[in-house]
PDB file of C-alpha atoms in Angstrom:
ATOM      1  CA  MET N  29     222.060 262.440 133.477  1.00 39.00           C
ATOM      2  CA  ALA N  30     224.553 264.850 135.015  1.00 48.00           C
ATOM      3  CA  GLU N  31     225.148 268.159 133.315  1.00 56.00           C
ATOM      4  CA  THR N  32     228.684 268.758 132.052  1.00 60.00           C
ATOM      5  CA  HIS N  33     230.406 272.094 132.394  1.00 77.00           C
ATOM      6  CA  ASP N  34     232.849 273.104 129.678  1.00 87.00           C
ATOM      7  CA  LEU N  35     235.469 275.768 130.334  1.00 90.00           C
ATOM      8  CA  GLU N  36     236.918 278.046 127.651  1.00 90.00           C
ATOM      9  CA  LEU N  37     240.194 279.922 127.980  1.00 90.00           C
ATOM     10  CA  ALA N  38     242.266 282.118 125.700  1.00 89.00           C
ATOM     11  CA  SER N  39     246.027 282.180 125.311  1.00 91.00           C
ATOM     12  CA  SER N  40     247.925 285.009 123.641  1.00 89.00           C
ATOM     13  CA  SER N  41     251.280 283.227 123.252  1.00 90.00           C
ATOM     14  CA  GLU N  42     253.070 279.893 123.393  1.00 91.00           C
ATOM     15  CA  GLU N  43     254.210 280.716 126.934  1.00 93.00           C
ATOM     16  CA  ASP N  44     250.597 281.461 127.974  1.00 93.00           C
ATOM     17  CA  THR N  45     249.605 278.062 126.579  1.00 94.00           C
ATOM     18  CA  ARG N  46     252.419 276.426 128.572  1.00 95.00           C
ATOM     19  CA  ALA N  47     251.247 278.298 131.705  1.00 96.00           C
ATOM     20  CA  VAL N  48     247.715 276.902 131.241  1.00 95.00           C
ATOM     21  CA  GLY N  49     249.250 273.428 130.898  1.00 96.00           C
ATOM     22  CA  GLU N  50     251.354 273.953 134.018  1.00 97.00           C
ATOM     23  CA  ARG N  51     248.257 274.889 136.051  1.00 96.00           C
ATOM     24  CA  LEU N  52     246.536 271.752 134.811  1.00 96.00           C
ATOM     25  CA  GLY N  53     249.615 269.576 135.397  1.00 97.00           C
ATOM     26  CA  LYS N  54     249.688 270.599 139.067  1.00 96.00           C
ATOM     27  CA  GLN N  55     246.199 269.112 139.457  1.00 96.00           C
ATOM     28  CA  LEU N  56     246.780 265.874 137.566  1.00 96.00           C
ATOM     29  CA  ARG N  57     247.386 262.557 139.305  1.00 94.00           C
ATOM     30  CA  LYS N  58     248.100 258.953 138.420  1.00 94.00           C
ATOM     31  CA  GLY N  59     245.339 257.517 136.252  1.00 91.00           C
ATOM     32  CA  ASP N  60     244.328 260.816 134.655  1.00 93.00           C
ATOM     33  CA  ILE N  61     243.821 260.872 130.897  1.00 92.00           C
ATOM     34  CA  VAL N  62     243.930 264.115 128.900  1.00 95.00           C
ATOM     35  CA  LEU N  63     242.992 264.088 125.223  1.00 93.00           C
ATOM     36  CA  LEU N  64     244.285 266.999 123.107  1.00 94.00           C
ATOM     37  CA  SER N  65     242.458 267.748 119.886  1.00 93.00           C
ATOM     38  CA  GLY N  66     243.280 270.393 117.292  1.00 92.00           C
ATOM     39  CA  GLU N  67     244.813 271.018 113.912  1.00 90.00           C
ATOM     40  CA  LEU N  68     248.552 270.887 113.251  1.00 87.00           C
ATOM     41  CA  GLY N  69     250.178 273.832 114.988  1.00 86.00           C
ATOM     42  CA  ALA N  70     247.229 274.439 117.350  1.00 90.00           C
ATOM     43  CA  GLY N  71     249.453 274.195 120.448  1.00 91.00           C
ATOM     44  CA  LYS N  72     248.983 270.617 121.649  1.00 94.00           C
ATOM     45  CA  THR N  73     252.692 270.056 122.294  1.00 93.00           C
ATOM     46  CA  CYS N  74     253.064 273.503 123.953  1.00 94.00           C
ATOM     47  CA  LEU N  75     250.211 272.626 126.303  1.00 96.00           C
ATOM     48  CA  THR N  76     251.826 269.258 127.050  1.00 97.00           C
ATOM     49  CA  GLN N  77     255.143 270.996 127.807  1.00 97.00           C
ATOM     50  CA  GLY N  78     253.294 273.009 130.431  1.00 97.00           C
ATOM     51  CA  ILE N  79     251.650 269.876 131.821  1.00 97.00           C
ATOM     52  CA  GLY N  80     255.158 268.418 132.150  1.00 97.00           C
ATOM     53  CA  ARG N  81     256.257 271.506 134.107  1.00 97.00           C
ATOM     54  CA  GLY N  82     253.228 271.158 136.378  1.00 97.00           C
ATOM     55  CA  LEU N  83     254.141 267.520 136.995  1.00 97.00           C
ATOM     56  CA  ALA N  84     257.758 268.572 137.769  1.00 97.00           C
ATOM     57  CA  CYS N  85     259.096 266.464 134.894  1.00 96.00           C
ATOM     58  CA  ALA N  86     262.811 266.747 134.228  1.00 88.00           C
ATOM     59  CA  GLY N  87     263.950 267.602 130.722  1.00 85.00           C
ATOM     60  CA  GLN N  88     262.241 269.080 127.682  1.00 88.00           C
ATOM     61  CA  VAL N  89     258.896 267.612 126.628  1.00 91.00           C
ATOM     62  CA  ASN N  90     258.994 267.043 122.865  1.00 87.00           C
ATOM     63  CA  SER N  91     256.459 265.844 120.331  1.00 82.00           C
ATOM     64  CA  PRO N  92     256.468 262.043 120.065  1.00 76.00           C
ATOM     65  CA  SER N  93     255.276 262.112 116.442  1.00 68.00           C
ATOM     66  CA  PHE N  94     257.927 259.704 115.198  1.00 72.00           C
ATOM     67  CA  VAL N  95     258.219 257.447 118.254  1.00 77.00           C
ATOM     68  CA  LEU N  96     254.503 257.402 119.206  1.00 83.00           C
ATOM     69  CA  MET N  97     255.149 257.861 122.945  1.00 88.00           C
ATOM     70  CA  ASN N  98     257.598 259.656 125.213  1.00 91.00           C
ATOM     71  CA  GLU N  99     257.888 259.072 128.956  1.00 93.00           C
ATOM     72  CA  TYR N 100     258.969 261.727 131.473  1.00 95.00           C
ATOM     73  CA  ALA N 101     259.659 261.167 135.179  1.00 96.00           C
ATOM     74  CA  GLY N 102     258.231 263.714 137.606  1.00 96.00           C
ATOM     75  CA  ARG N 103     255.844 263.965 140.556  1.00 96.00           C
ATOM     76  CA  GLU N 104     253.802 261.594 138.404  1.00 96.00           C
ATOM     77  CA  THR N 105     255.153 259.951 135.266  1.00 96.00           C
ATOM     78  CA  LEU N 106     253.944 261.695 132.123  1.00 97.00           C
ATOM     79  CA  PHE N 107     253.206 259.432 129.160  1.00 94.00           C
ATOM     80  CA  HIS N 108     252.880 261.685 126.087  1.00 94.00           C
ATOM     81  CA  VAL N 109     251.336 259.913 123.111  1.00 90.00           C
ATOM     82  CA  ASP N 110     250.855 261.182 119.557  1.00 87.00           C
ATOM     83  CA  LEU N 111     248.400 259.171 117.449  1.00 85.00           C
ATOM     84  CA  TYR N 112     248.873 261.249 114.285  1.00 83.00           C
ATOM     85  CA  ARG N 113     250.692 258.454 112.461  1.00 77.00           C
ATOM     86  CA  ILE N 114     248.364 255.654 113.600  1.00 75.00           C
ATOM     87  CA  GLU N 115     246.712 254.154 110.536  1.00 72.00           C
ATOM     88  CA  ASP N 116     244.818 251.284 112.125  1.00 69.00           C
ATOM     89  CA  VAL N 117     243.101 251.602 115.512  1.00 67.00           C
ATOM     90  CA  GLU N 118     243.943 247.957 116.156  1.00 69.00           C
ATOM     91  CA  GLU N 119     247.514 249.180 116.750  1.00 69.00           C
ATOM     92  CA  LEU N 120     246.271 250.931 119.909  1.00 69.00           C
ATOM     93  CA  ASP N 121     245.218 247.645 121.490  1.00 70.00           C
ATOM     94  CA  ASP N 122     248.703 246.273 120.855  1.00 72.00           C
ATOM     95  CA  LEU N 123     250.303 249.282 122.579  1.00 74.00           C
ATOM     96  CA  GLY N 124     248.490 248.746 125.874  1.00 75.00           C
ATOM     97  CA  LEU N 125     247.993 252.495 126.388  1.00 74.00           C
ATOM     98  CA  TRP N 126     245.561 252.032 129.268  1.00 73.00           C
ATOM     99  CA  ASP N 127     248.239 250.182 131.226  1.00 80.00           C
ATOM    100  CA  TYR N 128     250.307 253.370 131.049  1.00 83.00           C
ATOM    101  CA  ALA N 129     247.405 255.411 132.422  1.00 81.00           C
ATOM    102  CA  GLU N 130     247.445 253.210 135.519  1.00 85.00           C
ATOM    103  CA  ARG N 131     251.145 254.048 136.016  1.00 91.00           C
ATOM    104  CA  GLY N 132     250.979 257.823 135.529  1.00 94.00           C
ATOM    105  CA  VAL N 133     249.303 260.633 133.585  1.00 95.00           C
ATOM    106  CA  LEU N 134     248.430 259.848 129.969  1.00 93.00           C
ATOM    107  CA  VAL N 135     248.273 262.784 127.523  1.00 94.00           C
ATOM    108  CA  ILE N 136     247.169 261.860 124.010  1.00 91.00           C
ATOM    109  CA  GLU N 137     247.448 264.101 120.955  1.00 91.00           C
ATOM    110  CA  TRP N 138     245.187 263.348 117.991  1.00 87.00           C
ATOM    111  CA  PRO N 139     242.727 261.215 120.027  1.00 84.00           C
ATOM    112  CA  GLU N 140     240.255 261.186 117.133  1.00 80.00           C
ATOM    113  CA  ARG N 141     242.551 258.641 115.428  1.00 71.00           C
ATOM    114  CA  GLY N 142     241.497 256.068 118.007  1.00 69.00           C
ATOM    115  CA  ALA N 143     238.298 257.559 119.414  1.00 61.00           C
ATOM    116  CA  GLU N 144     236.370 254.309 119.600  1.00 60.00           C
ATOM    117  CA  LEU N 145     239.046 252.729 121.812  1.00 64.00           C
ATOM    118  CA  LEU N 146     239.626 255.642 124.201  1.00 65.00           C
ATOM    119  CA  PRO N 147     238.272 255.520 127.756  1.00 63.00           C
ATOM    120  CA  GLY N 148     235.215 257.509 128.792  1.00 64.00           C
ATOM    121  CA  ASP N 149     236.522 259.286 131.880  1.00 80.00           C
ATOM    122  CA  GLY N 150     239.006 262.110 131.591  1.00 88.00           C
ATOM    123  CA  LEU N 151     239.418 265.512 130.028  1.00 93.00           C
ATOM    124  CA  VAL N 152     239.255 266.572 126.393  1.00 92.00           C
ATOM    125  CA  ILE N 153     240.921 269.858 125.465  1.00 95.00           C
ATOM    126  CA  GLU N 154     240.144 271.277 122.040  1.00 94.00           C
ATOM    127  CA  LEU N 155     242.764 273.771 120.845  1.00 94.00           C
ATOM    128  CA  ALA N 156     242.203 276.207 118.002  1.00 92.00           C
ATOM    129  CA  THR N 157     244.011 279.234 116.683  1.00 86.00           C
ATOM    130  CA  GLY N 158     242.479 282.419 118.064  1.00 75.00           C
ATOM    131  CA  GLY N 159     241.776 285.794 116.579  1.00 66.00           C
ATOM    132  CA  LEU N 160     244.238 287.736 118.759  1.00 65.00           C
ATOM    133  CA  GLY N 161     247.338 287.234 116.637  1.00 68.00           C
ATOM    134  CA  ALA N 162     249.464 284.498 115.138  1.00 69.00           C
ATOM    135  CA  ARG N 163     250.296 282.883 118.505  1.00 74.00           C
ATOM    136  CA  SER N 164     246.869 283.194 120.161  1.00 82.00           C
ATOM    137  CA  ARG N 165     244.880 280.070 120.961  1.00 89.00           C
ATOM    138  CA  ARG N 166     241.471 279.142 122.285  1.00 91.00           C
ATOM    139  CA  LEU N 167     241.327 276.179 124.643  1.00 94.00           C
ATOM    140  CA  LYS N 168     238.056 274.444 125.397  1.00 94.00           C
ATOM    141  CA  PHE N 169     238.072 272.032 128.351  1.00 95.00           C
ATOM    142  CA  ILE N 170     235.396 269.341 127.978  1.00 92.00           C
ATOM    143  CA  PRO N 171     234.953 266.933 130.893  1.00 93.00           C
ATOM    144  CA  ARG N 172     234.244 263.275 130.263  1.00 89.00           C
ATOM    145  CA  GLY N 173     233.029 261.505 133.372  1.00 89.00           C
ATOM    146  CA  PRO N 174     233.413 262.350 137.054  1.00 92.00           C
ATOM    147  CA  ARG N 175     237.185 262.908 137.029  1.00 92.00           C
ATOM    148  CA  GLY N 176     236.893 265.204 134.018  1.00 92.00           C
ATOM    149  CA  GLU N 177     234.211 267.227 135.828  1.00 93.00           C
ATOM    150  CA  GLU N 178     236.441 267.442 138.902  1.00 93.00           C
ATOM    151  CA  LEU N 179     239.388 268.705 136.851  1.00 92.00           C
ATOM    152  CA  VAL N 180     237.334 271.341 135.038  1.00 93.00           C
ATOM    153  CA  ALA N 181     235.738 272.534 138.287  1.00 91.00           C
ATOM    154  CA  SER N 182     239.039 272.790 140.145  1.00 86.00           C
ATOM    155  CA  PHE N 183     240.800 274.367 137.163  1.00 78.00           C
ATOM    156  CA  GLY N 184     238.058 276.954 136.735  1.00 68.00           C
ATOM    157  CA  ALA N 185     238.236 277.810 140.451  1.00 65.00           C
ATOM    158  CA  ALA N 186     242.046 278.129 140.494  1.00 58.00           C
TER     159      ALA N 186
END
């Protein structure tokens, strides 16, 4: 079995978190799936805003908490999904999320709400508040499968 290589980064502000997302967004391509895990206020939407910048998406990336998914046109289409309000994982099958991944980059907040239905290949990013002040964050990049490994390796080398 191949060894996985996690990557841990620190962010001291919301803008630093967006900058990390922008670096990642520049490396993402159609079919990529990024799962963002963390408590409320951990910075998942800030990171996704940066991913949108890296994908050259027009307009402000906002949390899709009340609409479940937002779509943003850019170098690749960004499909930003928030599963916080999902009560039954069966709802995920009805949404056809994986079809969206084939059409662009799929970023999912609160992936633990549908963990058993999420694909195996991609990148998990765990966000947590850090000890460097109110706006600091720790970001742990965890690869899942070959594409996840590729993203972590190229991100760590950038």
